[in-house]
Coordinates of N, CA and C in Angstrom, one line a residue:
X1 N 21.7 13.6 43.2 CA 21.3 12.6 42.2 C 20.3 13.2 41.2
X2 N 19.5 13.8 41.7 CA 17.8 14.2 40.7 C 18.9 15.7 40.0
X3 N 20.1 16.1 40.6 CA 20.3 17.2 39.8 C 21.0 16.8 38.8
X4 N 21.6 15.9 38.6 CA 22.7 15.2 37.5 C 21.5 14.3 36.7
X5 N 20.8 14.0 36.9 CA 19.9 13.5 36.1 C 19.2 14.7 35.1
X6 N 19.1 15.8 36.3 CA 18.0 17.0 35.0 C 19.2 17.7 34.4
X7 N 20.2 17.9 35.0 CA 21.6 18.5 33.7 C 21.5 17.4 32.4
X8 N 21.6 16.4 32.7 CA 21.6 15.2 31.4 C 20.6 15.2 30.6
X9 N 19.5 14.7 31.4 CA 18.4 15.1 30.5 C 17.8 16.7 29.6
X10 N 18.7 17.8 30.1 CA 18.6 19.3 29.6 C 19.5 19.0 28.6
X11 N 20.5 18.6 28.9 CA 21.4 18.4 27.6 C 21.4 17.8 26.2
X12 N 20.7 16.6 26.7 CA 19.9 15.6 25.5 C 18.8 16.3 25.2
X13 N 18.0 17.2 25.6 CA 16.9 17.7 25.0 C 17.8 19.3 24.1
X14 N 18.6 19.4 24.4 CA 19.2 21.2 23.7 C 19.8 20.3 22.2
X15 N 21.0 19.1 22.6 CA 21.2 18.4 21.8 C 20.4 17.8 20.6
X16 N 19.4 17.5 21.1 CA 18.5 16.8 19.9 C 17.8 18.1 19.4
X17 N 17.3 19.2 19.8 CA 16.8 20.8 18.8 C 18.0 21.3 18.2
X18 N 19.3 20.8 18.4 CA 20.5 21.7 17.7 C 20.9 21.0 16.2
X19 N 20.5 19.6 16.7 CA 20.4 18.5 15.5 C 19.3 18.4 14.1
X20 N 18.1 18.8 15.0 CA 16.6 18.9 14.3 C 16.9 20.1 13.5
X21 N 17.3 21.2 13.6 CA 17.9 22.4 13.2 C 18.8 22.7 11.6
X22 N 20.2 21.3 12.5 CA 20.7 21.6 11.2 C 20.5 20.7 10.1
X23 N 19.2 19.6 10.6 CA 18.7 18.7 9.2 C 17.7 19.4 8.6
X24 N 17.0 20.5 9.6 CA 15.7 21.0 8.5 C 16.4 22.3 7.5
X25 N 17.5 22.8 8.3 CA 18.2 24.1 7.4 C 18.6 23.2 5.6
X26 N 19.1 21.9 5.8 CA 19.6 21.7 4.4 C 18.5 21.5 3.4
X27 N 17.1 21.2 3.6 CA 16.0 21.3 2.2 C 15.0 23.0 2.2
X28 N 14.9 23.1 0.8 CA 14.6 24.1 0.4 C 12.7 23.5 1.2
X29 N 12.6 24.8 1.3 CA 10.6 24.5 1.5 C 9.4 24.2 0.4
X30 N 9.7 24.3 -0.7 CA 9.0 24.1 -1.9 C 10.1 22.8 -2.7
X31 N 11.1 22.1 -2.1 CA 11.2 21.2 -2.6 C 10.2 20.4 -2.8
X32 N 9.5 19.7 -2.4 CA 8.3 19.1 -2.8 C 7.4 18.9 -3.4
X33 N 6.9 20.5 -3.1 CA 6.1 21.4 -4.0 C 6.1 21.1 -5.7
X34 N 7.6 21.1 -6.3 CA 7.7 21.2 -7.5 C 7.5 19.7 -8.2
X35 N 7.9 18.5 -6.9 CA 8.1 17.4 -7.9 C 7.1 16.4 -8.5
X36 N 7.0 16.2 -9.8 CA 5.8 15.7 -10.3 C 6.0 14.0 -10.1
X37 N 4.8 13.3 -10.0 CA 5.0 11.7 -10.0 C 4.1 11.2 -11.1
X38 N 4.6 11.0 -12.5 CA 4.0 10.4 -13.7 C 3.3 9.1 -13.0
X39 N 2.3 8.4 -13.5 CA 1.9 7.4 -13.7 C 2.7 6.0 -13.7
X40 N 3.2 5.0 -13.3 CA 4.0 4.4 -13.4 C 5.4 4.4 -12.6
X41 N 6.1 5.5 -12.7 CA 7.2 6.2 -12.3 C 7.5 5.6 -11.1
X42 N 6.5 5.5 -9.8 CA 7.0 4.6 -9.1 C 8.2 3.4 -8.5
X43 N 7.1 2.6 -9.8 CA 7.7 1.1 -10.2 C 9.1 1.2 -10.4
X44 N 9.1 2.3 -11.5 CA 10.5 2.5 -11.9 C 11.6 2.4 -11.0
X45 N 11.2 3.0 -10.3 CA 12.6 3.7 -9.4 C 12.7 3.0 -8.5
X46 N 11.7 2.1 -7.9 CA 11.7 1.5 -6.1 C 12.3 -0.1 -6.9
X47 N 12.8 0.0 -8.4 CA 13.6 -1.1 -8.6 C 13.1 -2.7 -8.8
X48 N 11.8 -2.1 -9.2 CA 11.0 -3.6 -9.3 C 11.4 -3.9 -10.6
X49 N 11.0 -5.3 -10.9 CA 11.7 -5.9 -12.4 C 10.6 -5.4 -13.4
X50 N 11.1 -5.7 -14.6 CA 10.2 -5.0 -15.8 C 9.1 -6.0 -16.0
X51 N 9.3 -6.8 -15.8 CA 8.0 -7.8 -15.8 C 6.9 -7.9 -15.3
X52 N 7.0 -6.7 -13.7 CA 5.9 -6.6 -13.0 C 5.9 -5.3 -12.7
X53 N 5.9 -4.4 -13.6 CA 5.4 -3.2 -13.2 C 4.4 -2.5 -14.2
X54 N 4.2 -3.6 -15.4 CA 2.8 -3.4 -16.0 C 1.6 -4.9 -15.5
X55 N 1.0 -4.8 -14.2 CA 0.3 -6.3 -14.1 C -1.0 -5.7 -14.2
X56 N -1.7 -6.5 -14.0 CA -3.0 -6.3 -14.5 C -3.9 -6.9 -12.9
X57 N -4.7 -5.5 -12.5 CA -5.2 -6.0 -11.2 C -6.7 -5.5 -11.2
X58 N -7.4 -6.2 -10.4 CA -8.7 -6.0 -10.0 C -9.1 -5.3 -8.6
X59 N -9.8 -3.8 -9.0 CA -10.7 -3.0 -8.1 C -11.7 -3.3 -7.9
X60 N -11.9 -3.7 -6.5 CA -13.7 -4.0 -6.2 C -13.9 -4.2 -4.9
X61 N -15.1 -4.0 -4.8 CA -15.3 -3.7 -3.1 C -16.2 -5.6 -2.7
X62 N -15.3 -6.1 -1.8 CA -15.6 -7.7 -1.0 C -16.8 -7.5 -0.9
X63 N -17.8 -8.9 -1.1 CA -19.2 -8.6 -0.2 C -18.8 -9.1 1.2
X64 N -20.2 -8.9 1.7 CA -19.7 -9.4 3.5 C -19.9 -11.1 3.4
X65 N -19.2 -11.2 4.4 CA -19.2 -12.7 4.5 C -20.3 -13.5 4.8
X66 N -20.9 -14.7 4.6 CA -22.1 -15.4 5.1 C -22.5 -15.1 6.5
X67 N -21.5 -15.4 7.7 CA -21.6 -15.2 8.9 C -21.5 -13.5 9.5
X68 N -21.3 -12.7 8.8 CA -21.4 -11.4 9.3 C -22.9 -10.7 9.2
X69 N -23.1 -10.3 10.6 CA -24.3 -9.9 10.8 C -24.1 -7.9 10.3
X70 N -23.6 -7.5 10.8 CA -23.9 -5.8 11.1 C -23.1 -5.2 9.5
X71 N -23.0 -3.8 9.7 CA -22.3 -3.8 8.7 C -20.5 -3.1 8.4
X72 N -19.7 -3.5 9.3 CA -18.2 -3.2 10.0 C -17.8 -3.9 8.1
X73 N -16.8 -3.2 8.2 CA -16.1 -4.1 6.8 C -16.4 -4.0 5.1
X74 N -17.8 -3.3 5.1 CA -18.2 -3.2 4.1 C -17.7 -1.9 3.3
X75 N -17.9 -2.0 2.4 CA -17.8 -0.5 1.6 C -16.3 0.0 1.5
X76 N -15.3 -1.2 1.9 CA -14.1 -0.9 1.6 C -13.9 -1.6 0.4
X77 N -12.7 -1.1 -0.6 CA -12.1 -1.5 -1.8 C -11.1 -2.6 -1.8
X78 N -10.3 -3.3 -2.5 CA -9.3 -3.9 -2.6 C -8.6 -4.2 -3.8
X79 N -7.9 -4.3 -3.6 CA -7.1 -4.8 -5.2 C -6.6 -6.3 -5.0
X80 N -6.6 -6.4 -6.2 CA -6.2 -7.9 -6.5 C -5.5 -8.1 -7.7
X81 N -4.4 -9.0 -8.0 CA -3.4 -9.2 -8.9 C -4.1 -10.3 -9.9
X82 N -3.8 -10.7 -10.7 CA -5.0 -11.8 -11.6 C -2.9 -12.5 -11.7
X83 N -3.2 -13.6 -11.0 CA -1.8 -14.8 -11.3 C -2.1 -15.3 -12.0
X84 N -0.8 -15.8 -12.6 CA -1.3 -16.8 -13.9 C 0.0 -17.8 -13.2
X85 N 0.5 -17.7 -13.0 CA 1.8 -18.9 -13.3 C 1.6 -20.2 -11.9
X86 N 1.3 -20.7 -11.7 CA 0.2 -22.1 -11.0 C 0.4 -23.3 -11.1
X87 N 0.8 -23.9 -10.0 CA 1.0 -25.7 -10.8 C 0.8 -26.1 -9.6
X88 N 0.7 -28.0 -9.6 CA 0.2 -28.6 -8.3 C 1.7 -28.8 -8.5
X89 N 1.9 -28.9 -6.7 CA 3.4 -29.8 -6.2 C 3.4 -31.1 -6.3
X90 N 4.4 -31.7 -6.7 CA 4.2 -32.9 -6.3 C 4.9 -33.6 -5.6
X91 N 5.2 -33.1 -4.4 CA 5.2 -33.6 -2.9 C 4.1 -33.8 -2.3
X92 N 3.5 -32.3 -2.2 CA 2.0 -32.5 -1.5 C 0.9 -32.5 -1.9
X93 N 1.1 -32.2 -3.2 CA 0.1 -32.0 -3.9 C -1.1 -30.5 -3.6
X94 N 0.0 -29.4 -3.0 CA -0.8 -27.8 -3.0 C -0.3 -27.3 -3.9
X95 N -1.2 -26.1 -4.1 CA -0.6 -25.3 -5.5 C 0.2 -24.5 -5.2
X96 N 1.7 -23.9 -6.1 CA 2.3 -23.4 -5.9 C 2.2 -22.5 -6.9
X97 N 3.0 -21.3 -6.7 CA 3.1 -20.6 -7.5 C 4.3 -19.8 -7.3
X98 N 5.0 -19.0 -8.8 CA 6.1 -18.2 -8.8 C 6.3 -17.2 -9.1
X99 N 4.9 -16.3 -8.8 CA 4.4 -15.2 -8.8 C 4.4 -14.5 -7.1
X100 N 5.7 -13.3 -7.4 CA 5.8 -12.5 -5.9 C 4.5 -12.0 -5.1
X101 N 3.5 -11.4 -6.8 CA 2.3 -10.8 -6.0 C 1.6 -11.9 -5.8
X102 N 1.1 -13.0 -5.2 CA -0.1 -13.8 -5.6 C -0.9 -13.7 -4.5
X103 N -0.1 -13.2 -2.9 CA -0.9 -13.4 -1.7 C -1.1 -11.4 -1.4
X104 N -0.5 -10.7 -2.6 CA -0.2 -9.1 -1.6 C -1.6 -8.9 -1.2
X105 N -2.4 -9.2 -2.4 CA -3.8 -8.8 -2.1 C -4.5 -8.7 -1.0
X106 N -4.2 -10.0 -0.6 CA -4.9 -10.9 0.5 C -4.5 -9.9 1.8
X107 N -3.0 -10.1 2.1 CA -3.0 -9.0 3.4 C -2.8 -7.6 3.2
X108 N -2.8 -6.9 2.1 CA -2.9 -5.5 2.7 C -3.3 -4.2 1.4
X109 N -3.6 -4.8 0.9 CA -4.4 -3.4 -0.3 C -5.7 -3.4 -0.2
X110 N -6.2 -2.8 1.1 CA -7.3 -2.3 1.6 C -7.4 -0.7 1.2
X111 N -8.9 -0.2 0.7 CA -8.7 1.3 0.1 C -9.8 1.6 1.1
X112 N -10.2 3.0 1.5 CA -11.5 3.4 1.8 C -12.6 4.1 1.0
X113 N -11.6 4.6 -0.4 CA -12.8 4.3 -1.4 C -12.1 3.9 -2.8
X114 N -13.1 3.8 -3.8 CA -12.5 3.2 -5.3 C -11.4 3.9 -6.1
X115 N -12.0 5.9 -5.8 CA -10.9 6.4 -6.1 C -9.6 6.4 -5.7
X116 N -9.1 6.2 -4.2 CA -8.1 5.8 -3.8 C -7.1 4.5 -4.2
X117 N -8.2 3.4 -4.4 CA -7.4 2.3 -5.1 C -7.0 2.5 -6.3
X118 N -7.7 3.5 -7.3 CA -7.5 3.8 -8.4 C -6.4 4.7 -8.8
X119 N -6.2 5.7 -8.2 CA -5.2 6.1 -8.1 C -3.7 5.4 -7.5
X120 N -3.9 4.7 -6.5 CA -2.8 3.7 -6.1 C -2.3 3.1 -7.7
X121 N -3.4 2.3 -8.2 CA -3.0 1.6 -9.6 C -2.1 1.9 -10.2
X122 N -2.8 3.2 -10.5 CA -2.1 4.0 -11.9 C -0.7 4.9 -10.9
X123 N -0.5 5.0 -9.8 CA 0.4 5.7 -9.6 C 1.4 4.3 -9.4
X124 N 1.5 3.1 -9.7 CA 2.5 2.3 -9.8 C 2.3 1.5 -10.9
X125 N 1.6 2.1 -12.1 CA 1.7 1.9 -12.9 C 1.3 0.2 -13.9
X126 N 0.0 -0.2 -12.8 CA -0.7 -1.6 -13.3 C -2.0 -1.2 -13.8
X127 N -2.4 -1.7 -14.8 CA -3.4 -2.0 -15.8 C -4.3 -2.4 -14.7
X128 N -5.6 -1.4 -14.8 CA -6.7 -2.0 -13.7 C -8.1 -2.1 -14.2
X129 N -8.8 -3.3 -14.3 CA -10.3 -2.9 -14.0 C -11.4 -3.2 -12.6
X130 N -12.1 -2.2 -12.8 CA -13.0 -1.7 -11.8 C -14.5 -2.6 -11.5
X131 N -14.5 -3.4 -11.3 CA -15.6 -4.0 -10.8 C -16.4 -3.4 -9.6
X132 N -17.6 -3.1 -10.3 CA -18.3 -2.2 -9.5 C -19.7 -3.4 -8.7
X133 N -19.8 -2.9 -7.3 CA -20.1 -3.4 -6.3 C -21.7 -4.0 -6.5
X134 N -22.0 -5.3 -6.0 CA -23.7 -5.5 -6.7 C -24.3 -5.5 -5.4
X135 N -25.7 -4.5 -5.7 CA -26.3 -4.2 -4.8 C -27.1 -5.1 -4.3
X136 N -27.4 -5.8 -3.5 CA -28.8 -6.5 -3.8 C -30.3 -5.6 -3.3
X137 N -31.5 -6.2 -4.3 CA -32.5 -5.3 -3.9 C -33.2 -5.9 -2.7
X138 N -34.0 -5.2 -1.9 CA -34.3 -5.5 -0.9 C -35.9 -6.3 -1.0
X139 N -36.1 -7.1 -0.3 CA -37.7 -7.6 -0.6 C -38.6 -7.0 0.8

């Protein structure tokens, strides 16, 4: 039994390097090397609509929250989409909106620093300003 197991398992392991082999032989090694990514370019191609691939977003680093004591969380960046299109429901009366970006912010364009968000920006090609972080002075 343990020897029909290690034939199988030898085989699945020769199998999957014979495979890895002939997918790495088909790309050149300086493929990548050469290809440039303009500003914007992104947007283009990953098929987003023309209406949102010039938006206009906000760089700036969160302050900490009232309740946070230490300092975990600070000194990261984020981006933010400025929505415009907004109305109250009138079912429930919450605000709706018909803007795709209006929540991206919120869960996941965290930077570790400004130039990183900054570059995100312009490499998908949204109009950004940089709100720079307020220190407070110490007493």
């Amino acid at each position: 039994m343990a020897g029909i197991i290690h034939r199988r398992l030898w085989r699945l392991a020769s199998l999957r390097s014979a495979n890895a082999s002939w997918i790495a032989r088909g790309f050149a090694s300086d493929a990548l090397a050469t290809t440039e990514i303009r500003p914007g370019e992104i947007g283009e191609v990953a098929g987003i609509p023309e209406e949102h691939l010039h938006r206009d977003v906000i760089i700036y680093s969160p302050g900490r929250v009232a309740t946070q004591q230490g300092s975990g969380k600070v000194g990261r960046w984020k981006i933010d989409f400025l929505s415009t299109q907004k109305w109250e429901n009138p079912l429930m009366g919450w605000t709706s909106t018909g803007d795709p970006y209006a929540n991206v912010g919120d869960a996941a364009l965290y930077f570790k620093s400004k130039e990183a968000a900054i570059h995100f920006a312009e490499k998908h090609g949204w109009d950004y300003k940089v709100k720079d972080p307020h220190t407070p002075l110490l007493r």
